[in-house]
Coordinates of C-alpha atoms and ligand atoms in Angstrom, one line a residue:
M1 CA -7.3 -5.2 78.2
S2 CA -3.7 -7.1 78.3
T3 CA -4.7 -11.0 77.8
I4 CA -3.0 -13.0 80.0
T5 CA -1.0 -16.1 78.8
E6 CA -1.2 -19.3 81.3
G7 CA 1.2 -21.3 81.1
F8 CA 4.5 -20.0 79.2
L9 CA 5.7 -19.2 82.7
D10 CA 5.4 -21.7 84.8
H11 CA 8.8 -22.6 85.5
R12 CA 9.9 -21.8 89.1
I13 CA 12.5 -18.9 88.3
F14 CA 9.3 -16.8 87.3
N15 CA 8.2 -16.8 90.4
I16 CA 10.7 -16.2 92.1
V17 CA 12.0 -12.4 90.1
S18 CA 8.4 -12.2 90.5
T19 CA 9.5 -12.1 94.4
A20 CA 12.5 -10.4 94.4
A21 CA 11.2 -7.7 92.2
E22 CA 8.4 -6.5 94.4
K23 CA 10.6 -6.5 97.0
T24 CA 13.1 -4.2 95.0
G25 CA 10.9 -1.8 93.9
V26 CA 10.9 -2.5 90.3
R27 CA 8.3 -3.4 87.6
A28 CA 10.0 -6.2 85.0
F29 CA 9.8 -8.2 82.6
V30 CA 10.2 -11.9 80.1
I31 CA 11.0 -9.8 76.3
G32 CA 12.7 -10.7 73.5
G33 CA 12.9 -14.9 72.1
Y34 CA 11.3 -16.8 75.5
V35 CA 8.1 -14.8 74.2
R36 CA 9.1 -15.4 70.9
D37 CA 9.5 -18.8 70.8
C38 CA 6.8 -19.5 74.3
F39 CA 3.9 -18.7 71.0
L40 CA 5.9 -20.6 68.3
G41 CA 6.1 -23.9 70.3
R42 CA 10.3 -24.2 70.5
P43 CA 12.0 -24.7 73.5
C44 CA 14.7 -21.5 74.8
K45 CA 17.0 -22.6 76.9
D46 CA 17.8 -18.9 77.2
I47 CA 15.0 -16.0 79.7
D48 CA 15.7 -12.8 78.7
I49 CA 14.7 -10.4 81.5
V50 CA 14.3 -6.4 81.2
V51 CA 13.9 -4.2 84.5
E52 CA 13.0 -1.3 85.0
G53 CA 15.8 0.1 86.8
S54 CA 18.3 -2.4 88.0
G55 CA 19.2 -5.4 86.1
I56 CA 22.2 -6.4 88.2
E57 CA 20.6 -5.2 91.5
L58 CA 16.9 -7.9 90.1
A59 CA 19.9 -10.6 89.1
R60 CA 22.4 -10.6 92.9
A61 CA 18.8 -10.4 94.9
V62 CA 17.4 -13.3 92.6
G63 CA 20.6 -14.6 92.8
E64 CA 21.0 -15.1 97.2
T65 CA 17.6 -16.1 96.7
V66 CA 18.3 -20.2 94.8
K67 CA 22.0 -20.2 95.6
S68 CA 23.2 -19.2 92.0
N69 CA 26.6 -17.7 91.1
V70 CA 26.3 -14.1 89.2
S71 CA 27.9 -12.9 86.2
V72 CA 28.2 -8.5 86.7
F73 CA 28.8 -7.3 82.3
K74 CA 29.3 -3.4 84.2
N75 CA 30.3 -2.0 80.8
F76 CA 27.0 -3.4 79.3
G77 CA 24.5 -2.8 82.9
T78 CA 23.6 -6.4 82.3
A79 CA 24.2 -9.7 84.6
M80 CA 23.7 -13.1 84.7
L81 CA 23.4 -16.4 86.3
K82 CA 22.0 -20.2 85.5
Y83 CA 19.5 -21.5 87.2
H84 CA 18.8 -25.1 86.5
G85 CA 20.4 -25.2 82.7
M86 CA 18.7 -21.5 82.2
E87 CA 21.0 -18.7 81.5
V88 CA 19.3 -16.1 82.6
E89 CA 19.9 -12.6 81.4
F90 CA 19.2 -9.4 83.4
V91 CA 19.2 -6.3 81.9
G92 CA 18.2 -2.7 82.7
A93 CA 15.3 -1.0 81.1
R94 CA 17.4 1.3 78.2
K95 CA 16.2 4.1 75.7
E96 CA 19.1 4.3 72.9
S97 CA 20.6 6.3 70.0
Y98 CA 23.3 5.4 68.3
R99 CA 25.7 7.6 66.3
R100 CA 26.1 6.9 62.2
D101 CA 29.1 5.8 62.7
S102 CA 29.4 3.8 65.2
R103 CA 27.6 0.4 67.1
K104 CA 28.5 2.2 70.3
P105 CA 24.8 3.3 71.5
I106 CA 24.8 6.1 74.1
V107 CA 21.9 4.4 76.5
E108 CA 20.3 5.8 79.1
D109 CA 17.4 4.5 82.4
G110 CA 14.0 3.6 80.1
T111 CA 10.6 2.4 80.8
L112 CA 9.8 -1.1 79.3
E113 CA 8.3 0.4 76.2
D114 CA 11.4 2.8 75.6
D115 CA 13.0 -0.5 75.3
Q116 CA 10.7 -2.5 72.8
L117 CA 10.8 0.6 70.6
R118 CA 14.6 -0.3 70.4
R119 CA 14.7 -3.5 69.0
D120 CA 14.9 -5.4 66.6
F121 CA 11.0 -7.3 65.2
T122 CA 8.3 -7.2 65.9
I123 CA 8.3 -10.3 67.1
N124 CA 11.3 -10.3 69.5
A125 CA 9.6 -7.1 71.4
M126 CA 7.4 -8.8 73.2
A127 CA 7.1 -8.9 77.1
F128 CA 5.9 -10.9 79.6
S129 CA 4.8 -8.8 83.1
L130 CA 6.5 -10.2 86.0
Q131 CA 4.6 -8.0 88.4
K132 CA 2.7 -9.9 90.8
E133 CA -1.6 -8.1 89.8
D134 CA -0.7 -8.9 85.9
F135 CA 1.3 -12.2 86.1
G136 CA 1.8 -13.7 82.4
A137 CA 0.0 -10.2 80.7
L138 CA 1.2 -10.5 76.6
V139 CA 3.4 -6.4 76.1
D140 CA 2.8 -6.5 72.6
P141 CA 2.8 -3.3 71.1
F142 CA 4.1 -3.8 67.9
G143 CA 1.4 -6.1 66.9
G144 CA 4.4 -9.1 67.1
I145 CA 2.0 -11.7 68.3
R146 CA 0.2 -10.8 65.0
D147 CA 2.8 -10.6 62.7
L148 CA 4.4 -13.9 65.0
A149 CA 0.5 -15.6 63.3
A150 CA 1.2 -14.2 59.9
G151 CA 5.1 -15.4 59.4
I152 CA 5.6 -11.4 59.2
I153 CA 9.8 -10.1 60.3
R154 CA 9.5 -6.6 61.1
T155 CA 11.3 -3.7 62.2
P156 CA 9.3 -1.5 64.9
L157 CA 10.2 1.7 63.9
D158 CA 10.9 2.6 60.6
P159 CA 13.5 -0.2 59.1
D160 CA 16.1 2.3 58.0
T161 CA 16.1 4.0 61.0
T162 CA 16.4 -0.9 63.0
Y163 CA 18.9 -0.1 60.9
S164 CA 21.2 1.9 60.5
D165 CA 21.4 1.4 64.5
D166 CA 23.2 -2.1 64.2
P167 CA 22.9 -2.8 60.7
L168 CA 23.6 -6.9 62.3
R169 CA 19.7 -6.9 62.7
M170 CA 20.1 -6.3 58.0
I171 CA 20.7 -10.2 58.2
R172 CA 19.6 -11.3 62.0
A173 CA 15.8 -10.3 60.2
I174 CA 17.3 -13.1 57.5
R175 CA 18.4 -16.0 59.9
F176 CA 15.2 -15.6 61.2
A177 CA 13.4 -15.6 58.3
T178 CA 15.7 -19.2 58.0
K179 CA 15.4 -20.4 61.0
L180 CA 11.7 -20.0 61.8
T181 CA 10.2 -21.4 58.4
S182 CA 9.6 -24.8 59.1
G183 CA 7.7 -27.8 56.5
E184 CA 4.3 -25.8 56.3
R185 CA 5.6 -22.1 58.8
V186 CA 7.3 -20.2 56.3
F187 CA 8.3 -16.5 57.8
R188 CA 8.9 -13.4 55.3
I189 CA 11.1 -9.5 55.9
V190 CA 8.4 -6.8 54.9
P191 CA 9.6 -6.1 51.4
E192 CA 10.3 -2.6 53.1
S193 CA 12.7 -3.9 55.1
L194 CA 14.5 -5.4 52.4
E195 CA 14.4 -2.3 50.6
S196 CA 15.7 -1.4 53.0
I197 CA 18.2 -3.6 53.5
K198 CA 19.6 -3.1 49.5
R199 CA 20.3 1.0 51.0
N200 CA 22.1 0.5 54.3
R201 CA 23.8 -2.3 53.0
D202 CA 27.1 -0.2 53.4
R203 CA 27.0 -0.4 57.0
L204 CA 28.1 -3.8 57.5
S205 CA 31.1 -2.0 57.1
I206 CA 31.6 -0.9 60.6
L207 CA 30.1 -4.6 62.2
S208 CA 33.2 -6.5 63.0
K209 CA 33.6 -9.8 61.2
E210 CA 33.4 -11.5 63.7
R211 CA 29.8 -11.0 64.8
I212 CA 28.6 -11.9 61.1
T213 CA 30.4 -15.2 60.3
E214 CA 28.1 -15.9 63.5
E215 CA 24.9 -15.5 62.3
L216 CA 26.0 -17.2 58.6
N217 CA 26.8 -20.3 60.9
K218 CA 23.8 -19.6 62.5
I219 CA 21.3 -20.2 58.8
L220 CA 23.6 -22.1 58.4
V221 CA 22.9 -25.4 60.7
C222 CA 19.3 -23.8 59.8
E223 CA 16.8 -26.7 58.0
K224 CA 16.9 -25.1 54.7
P225 CA 20.1 -22.9 54.4
S226 CA 19.6 -21.8 51.1
I227 CA 16.7 -19.3 52.1
G228 CA 19.1 -17.4 54.0
F229 CA 21.7 -17.3 51.4
R230 CA 19.1 -15.9 48.6
L231 CA 18.0 -13.6 51.2
L232 CA 22.0 -12.7 51.4
D233 CA 22.7 -12.9 48.0
D234 CA 18.9 -11.2 46.6
T235 CA 20.0 -8.0 49.5
G236 CA 23.2 -7.4 47.4
L237 CA 25.0 -9.0 51.6
L238 CA 26.8 -11.5 50.3
E239 CA 28.3 -9.5 47.9
Y240 CA 30.3 -7.9 51.0
I241 CA 30.3 -10.9 53.4
L242 CA 31.6 -13.6 51.0
P243 CA 32.0 -12.6 46.6
Q244 CA 34.0 -16.1 46.3
L245 CA 30.3 -17.3 46.5
T246 CA 28.8 -15.4 44.7
K247 CA 31.3 -16.1 42.1
L248 CA 29.2 -19.4 40.9
K249 CA 26.9 -17.1 40.1
G250 CA 25.3 -17.2 36.0
V251 CA 25.6 -19.3 32.9
E252 CA 28.0 -18.9 29.9
T253 CA 27.7 -20.0 27.2
V254 CA 29.5 -20.8 23.8
E255 CA 28.0 -22.4 20.6
G256 CA 24.8 -23.4 22.2
K257 CA 25.7 -24.7 25.1
G258 CA 26.1 -24.2 28.6
H259 CA 27.1 -25.1 31.3
K260 CA 25.6 -25.5 36.0
E261 CA 24.4 -22.2 37.5
N262 CA 27.1 -23.6 39.9
F263 CA 25.7 -20.8 43.0
S264 CA 21.7 -22.4 42.8
H265 CA 23.8 -26.5 42.8
T266 CA 25.2 -24.7 46.1
L267 CA 22.8 -24.5 47.7
E268 CA 21.1 -27.0 46.2
V269 CA 24.0 -29.3 48.1
V270 CA 23.7 -27.3 51.5
D271 CA 19.9 -28.1 51.4
N272 CA 21.0 -31.4 51.0
V273 CA 22.9 -32.2 53.1
A274 CA 20.8 -30.8 55.8
E275 CA 17.6 -33.2 55.6
Y276 CA 20.2 -36.0 55.0
E277 CA 22.6 -35.2 57.7
M278 CA 19.4 -34.9 59.5
A279 CA 18.2 -38.0 58.9
A280 CA 22.1 -40.2 59.5
I281 CA 21.5 -38.2 62.8
A282 CA 18.0 -40.2 63.8
A283 CA 19.4 -42.6 63.1
G284 CA 22.2 -42.7 64.9
S285 CA 24.6 -43.3 62.9
L286 CA 26.7 -40.7 62.1
N287 CA 29.4 -40.1 64.8
N288 CA 31.8 -36.7 65.7
Y289 CA 35.5 -37.9 66.2
E290 CA 37.1 -35.3 68.5
Y291 CA 40.6 -34.6 70.5
E292 CA 40.9 -34.7 74.2
D293 CA 44.6 -34.8 75.9
G294 CA 44.9 -36.2 72.9
T295 CA 43.2 -39.1 72.6
E296 CA 40.4 -39.8 70.1
V297 CA 36.4 -39.2 71.3
I298 CA 33.7 -40.7 69.5
K299 CA 30.7 -39.4 70.1
P300 CA 26.8 -39.8 68.6
R301 CA 26.6 -36.8 66.9
T302 CA 23.3 -35.0 67.9
G303 CA 22.2 -32.0 66.2
P304 CA 24.2 -30.7 62.8
Y305 CA 27.5 -29.4 62.9
L306 CA 28.4 -26.7 61.2
W307 CA 31.7 -27.6 59.0
L308 CA 30.6 -30.3 57.4
R309 CA 27.1 -27.3 56.0
W310 CA 30.9 -24.9 55.8
A311 CA 32.6 -28.2 53.2
A312 CA 29.0 -28.3 51.5
L313 CA 29.2 -24.2 51.2
L314 CA 32.5 -24.1 49.6
H315 CA 32.3 -27.2 47.6
D316 CA 32.5 -26.1 43.9
I317 CA 34.4 -22.6 45.4
G318 CA 37.0 -23.5 43.1
K319 CA 34.8 -23.9 40.6
P320 CA 34.9 -19.9 38.7
A321 CA 39.1 -20.8 38.1
T322 CA 39.1 -23.7 36.9
K323 CA 36.0 -22.6 34.2
R324 CA 37.2 -23.9 30.9
Y325 CA 35.2 -24.3 26.9
S326 CA 36.1 -27.4 24.3
P327 CA 34.3 -27.6 21.7
Q328 CA 35.9 -31.0 22.4
A329 CA 34.7 -31.9 25.8
G330 CA 32.0 -28.6 26.4
W331 CA 33.1 -27.6 29.8
T332 CA 35.3 -29.0 32.2
F333 CA 35.9 -27.9 35.2
H334 CA 38.7 -30.2 35.6
G335 CA 41.5 -30.0 39.4
H336 CA 38.3 -27.4 40.7
E337 CA 38.4 -30.1 43.8
V338 CA 42.2 -28.6 44.5
V339 CA 42.0 -25.0 43.2
G340 CA 38.5 -24.9 46.1
A341 CA 41.1 -26.9 49.0
R342 CA 43.7 -24.5 48.7
M343 CA 41.0 -21.6 48.8
V344 CA 40.4 -23.1 52.1
P345 CA 42.6 -22.0 54.4
K346 CA 43.2 -17.9 53.4
L347 CA 38.7 -17.9 53.5
F348 CA 38.9 -19.1 57.0
Q349 CA 41.4 -16.4 57.6
Q350 CA 38.2 -13.5 56.2
M351 CA 36.0 -15.4 57.7
K352 CA 38.2 -14.9 60.8
L353 CA 36.7 -18.8 61.6
P354 CA 39.6 -21.6 63.1
L355 CA 42.4 -21.9 61.8
N356 CA 42.7 -25.1 63.4
E357 CA 41.6 -29.3 62.8
K358 CA 37.8 -27.9 61.6
M359 CA 39.9 -26.9 58.4
K360 CA 41.7 -29.5 57.6
Y361 CA 38.0 -30.8 57.9
V362 CA 36.7 -28.6 55.9
Q363 CA 39.6 -28.8 53.5
K364 CA 39.7 -31.9 53.0
L365 CA 36.2 -32.7 52.5
V366 CA 36.2 -29.6 49.4
G367 CA 39.4 -31.6 48.2
L368 CA 38.5 -35.4 48.0
H369 CA 34.9 -35.3 47.1
L370 CA 34.7 -35.3 43.4
R371 CA 36.6 -38.4 44.7
P372 CA 33.6 -40.9 45.6
I373 CA 31.2 -40.1 42.2
A374 CA 34.9 -41.1 40.7
L375 CA 33.6 -44.6 41.8
V376 CA 30.3 -44.7 40.5
T377 CA 31.3 -43.9 37.1
E378 CA 34.1 -46.3 37.3
E379 CA 34.4 -49.7 37.6
V380 CA 34.6 -50.0 41.5
T381 CA 37.9 -52.3 42.5
D382 CA 39.0 -53.1 46.4
S383 CA 41.5 -51.1 46.2
A384 CA 40.6 -48.0 44.7
V385 CA 38.3 -48.3 47.4
R386 CA 40.1 -48.9 50.2
R387 CA 42.7 -46.3 49.3
L388 CA 39.6 -43.8 49.0
L389 CA 38.9 -45.3 53.4
F390 CA 43.0 -44.5 53.8
D391 CA 42.5 -41.1 52.6
A392 CA 39.8 -39.7 53.9
G393 CA 40.4 -41.8 57.3
N394 CA 37.2 -40.4 61.1
D395 CA 35.5 -38.3 58.2
I396 CA 34.9 -41.2 55.4
D397 CA 31.2 -40.9 56.3
D398 CA 30.7 -37.5 56.3
L399 CA 33.2 -37.6 52.2
M400 CA 30.5 -39.9 51.4
L401 CA 27.2 -37.9 53.1
L402 CA 28.0 -34.5 50.3
C403 CA 29.1 -37.2 47.3
N404 CA 25.5 -38.4 48.3
A405 CA 24.0 -35.0 48.3
D406 CA 26.3 -33.6 44.9
I407 CA 24.3 -35.8 42.7
T408 CA 21.7 -33.2 41.5
S409 CA 20.7 -32.5 37.4
K410 CA 17.7 -31.6 35.6
N411 CA 17.0 -34.9 34.7
P412 CA 16.5 -37.7 36.7
R413 CA 16.9 -40.6 35.3
K414 CA 21.1 -39.0 35.4
V415 CA 19.9 -38.9 38.7
E416 CA 18.7 -42.0 39.8
R417 CA 21.7 -43.9 37.9
L418 CA 24.0 -41.7 39.8
K419 CA 21.8 -42.2 43.3
R420 CA 22.7 -46.2 42.0
N421 CA 25.5 -46.3 41.5
F422 CA 26.5 -44.4 44.7
E423 CA 24.8 -47.5 47.1
L424 CA 26.7 -50.3 45.1
V425 CA 29.7 -47.6 46.5
K426 CA 28.4 -47.6 49.9
G427 CA 28.0 -50.9 50.1
K428 CA 31.5 -52.4 49.2
L429 CA 33.7 -49.5 50.8
A430 CA 31.5 -51.4 53.8
N431 CA 32.4 -54.5 53.2
V432 CA 35.8 -53.2 52.7
E433 CA 35.8 -52.4 55.9
A434 CA 34.6 -55.0 57.7
K435 CA 37.7 -56.8 56.5
D436 CA 40.3 -54.6 56.3
A437 CA 40.9 -52.1 58.9
I438 CA 42.2 -49.3 56.9
R439 CA 39.2 -46.3 58.7
N440 CA 42.3 -45.7 61.3
F441 CA 45.0 -47.0 58.7
K442 CA 48.5 -47.5 60.8
N443 CA 51.5 -48.6 58.8
P444 CA 52.3 -52.1 60.6
I445 CA 56.4 -50.7 59.1
T446 CA 56.8 -47.0 61.5
G447 CA 60.8 -45.7 60.6
E448 CA 62.2 -46.2 63.9
Y449 CA 62.2 -50.3 63.1
I450 CA 63.6 -49.5 59.5
M451 CA 66.3 -47.5 61.3
K452 CA 66.8 -50.5 63.8
T453 CA 66.2 -52.8 61.8
Y454 CA 69.8 -51.8 59.0
G455 CA 70.8 -49.4 61.7
I456 CA 71.2 -46.6 59.6
P457 CA 70.0 -43.1 60.7
P458 CA 66.7 -41.2 59.0
C459 CA 66.9 -40.5 55.5
R460 CA 64.9 -40.4 52.6
E461 CA 65.1 -44.5 51.6
I462 CA 62.8 -44.6 55.1
G463 CA 60.5 -42.4 53.2
I464 CA 60.5 -44.3 50.2
I465 CA 60.3 -48.1 51.8
K466 CA 57.4 -47.3 53.8
E467 CA 55.2 -45.7 51.0
Y468 CA 56.2 -48.8 48.9
V469 CA 54.8 -51.5 52.1
K470 CA 51.2 -48.2 52.0
N471 CA 51.1 -49.3 48.8
A472 CA 51.2 -52.5 49.1
I473 CA 48.4 -53.5 51.3
L474 CA 45.7 -50.6 50.5
D475 CA 46.7 -52.1 46.6
G476 CA 44.7 -55.7 47.7
V477 CA 48.9 -57.3 47.5
I478 CA 49.7 -57.6 50.6
E479 CA 47.4 -58.3 54.3
N480 CA 47.5 -56.0 56.3
R481 CA 49.4 -57.5 59.0
F482 CA 52.8 -57.5 60.5
E483 CA 54.5 -60.5 58.4
D484 CA 53.4 -59.4 55.6
A485 CA 54.5 -55.8 55.5
D486 CA 58.4 -57.0 57.8
R487 CA 59.1 -60.0 54.7
L488 CA 58.2 -56.6 52.5
M489 CA 60.3 -54.0 53.6
R490 CA 63.1 -56.6 53.5
E491 CA 63.3 -56.9 49.9
K492 CA 62.3 -53.4 49.0
A493 CA 64.9 -52.8 52.1
A494 CA 67.4 -55.7 49.6
E495 CA 67.5 -53.3 46.6
L496 CA 67.8 -49.8 47.9
G497 CA 71.7 -51.3 49.0
F498 CA 70.9 -52.1 53.0
N499 CA 71.8 -54.8 54.2
E500 CA 70.9 -56.0 58.1
K501 CA 72.7 -55.3 60.8
Ligands
LIG601 N1 18.4 -7.5 70.5 C1 17.6 -6.9 69.4 N2 18.7 -6.4 68.9 C2 20.0 -7.3 67.9 C3 20.4 -8.3 68.9 C4 19.6 -8.7 70.1 O1 16.7 -6.0 68.7 N3 21.2 -7.2 67.2 C5 17.1 -7.8 70.7 C6 16.4 -8.7 70.5 O2 14.7 -7.5 71.0 C7 16.0 -10.2 70.9 C8 16.8 -9.9 72.4 O3 17.4 -9.1 71.6 O4 15.5 -11.0 70.4 C9 17.6 -11.2 72.5 O5 18.9 -11.4 71.6 P1 19.3 -12.3 71.4 O6 19.8 -13.9 72.6 O7 20.4 -12.8 70.1 O8 17.7 -13.7 70.6 P2 17.2 -14.2 70.5 O9 15.7 -13.8 69.7 O10 16.9 -15.4 71.9 O11 16.8 -15.7 69.7 P3 18.4 -16.6 69.4 O12 17.7 -17.5 70.7 O13 17.1 -17.6 68.3 O14 18.8 -16.5 68.6

């Protein structure tokens, strides 16, 4: 006898679908992520409905009742409509089999049971009945509820079959292990599934880079992304997906001296960034800066910023190429931030990530990630802080967060000392910012103004004068205001032999 669940299908949409299915003479079920998330107490706005019959026809019937547009994807046999902020997707129950050389399945109509068998994990194969006679009954043929309670990710069929049917599921398994693990609740992939992933890793080659990257992005915005990256590494998938990251692994020892294990360090930094970012969001102290029609729009950050996570993942990517050992200095990675920043565009291209301002943001953070910490160890002058603010612009808060997250060491006393100094730099930054508007620094002297004053065409000297004025402001020689800047411009121009018009 099946259990009738209470409370999970209270939303009006489920009754509407139920009535429409009865009228159309088909059986319909809620399936997949929505059912899983109900039992986990997680909010879920996407509802998947599986129909023993035509998903498109049922969607159209529901669309008519709720007066909503239905988007039909004929090629996939699916249809989608939006209802009160929820996305409801309809699909006909299918029996699928796959050829070895392609992700394109051979599809036939099937029953609910056929459909559940072809799903990825037992926890994603559970369904709620929408039939009037057993509305809310849980249909769980593979023990999804048991696996949810035990925190287990397991395939309904032999894992070799499930993974070779759709190799993306290997990364999905890792994504779910990362995403569903939270606080005390731990999710693990069963050992035979992990073994199967290792065996089938070459099957990733039939997937598009975009789909792989989409999964990677979802891992990055989790509470503890390191869980996913460790699993990707242990199963050999990371070597295929992002080999630059696996090059950070290992410790070399010369004359008894070893260096930091940069892979573990990187993962620790990504987790720290995730933790600090969520705390800052809760405190309302982070913003997103976007451009809409050329104007800057500042919005309070409400969720993880994917690109900050990418910056954390790639912050030390230049280390393997810059690693040196000398008996005097020991291990050094001089210039790794510059080399790392240079590697970002190619890596984004390889991952099919956008080559726009998001890429530039990651590149900037990788390139600047040592600057605040350098201030921690040096004497902090106003001018050094002003220069940092000028170079980071609006991304200063994210840069400071990354830099704080980058303070890791096995020596707790060292961490404590660095964190204390880091707070001093932060305080200084706040002071300088309150005094001088450097964050969005605009040179009071424009090229236009110089050309007009001296009646000269565009030339190299204009750049020299502007740079001179900018440096004087950043170094605190003059105040950031027009009169002082104008005076300095005239001095420099006279030195370069220009006479006023
Ligand atoms: N599914 C599958 N194999 C895939 C992708 C999806 O079997 N490669 C099935 C699973 O039953 C899954 C459902 O389709 O639950 C919906 O997929 P998706 O929306 O990608 O995942 P959700 O489980 O809804 O989880 P989330 O929204 O967190 O991604």
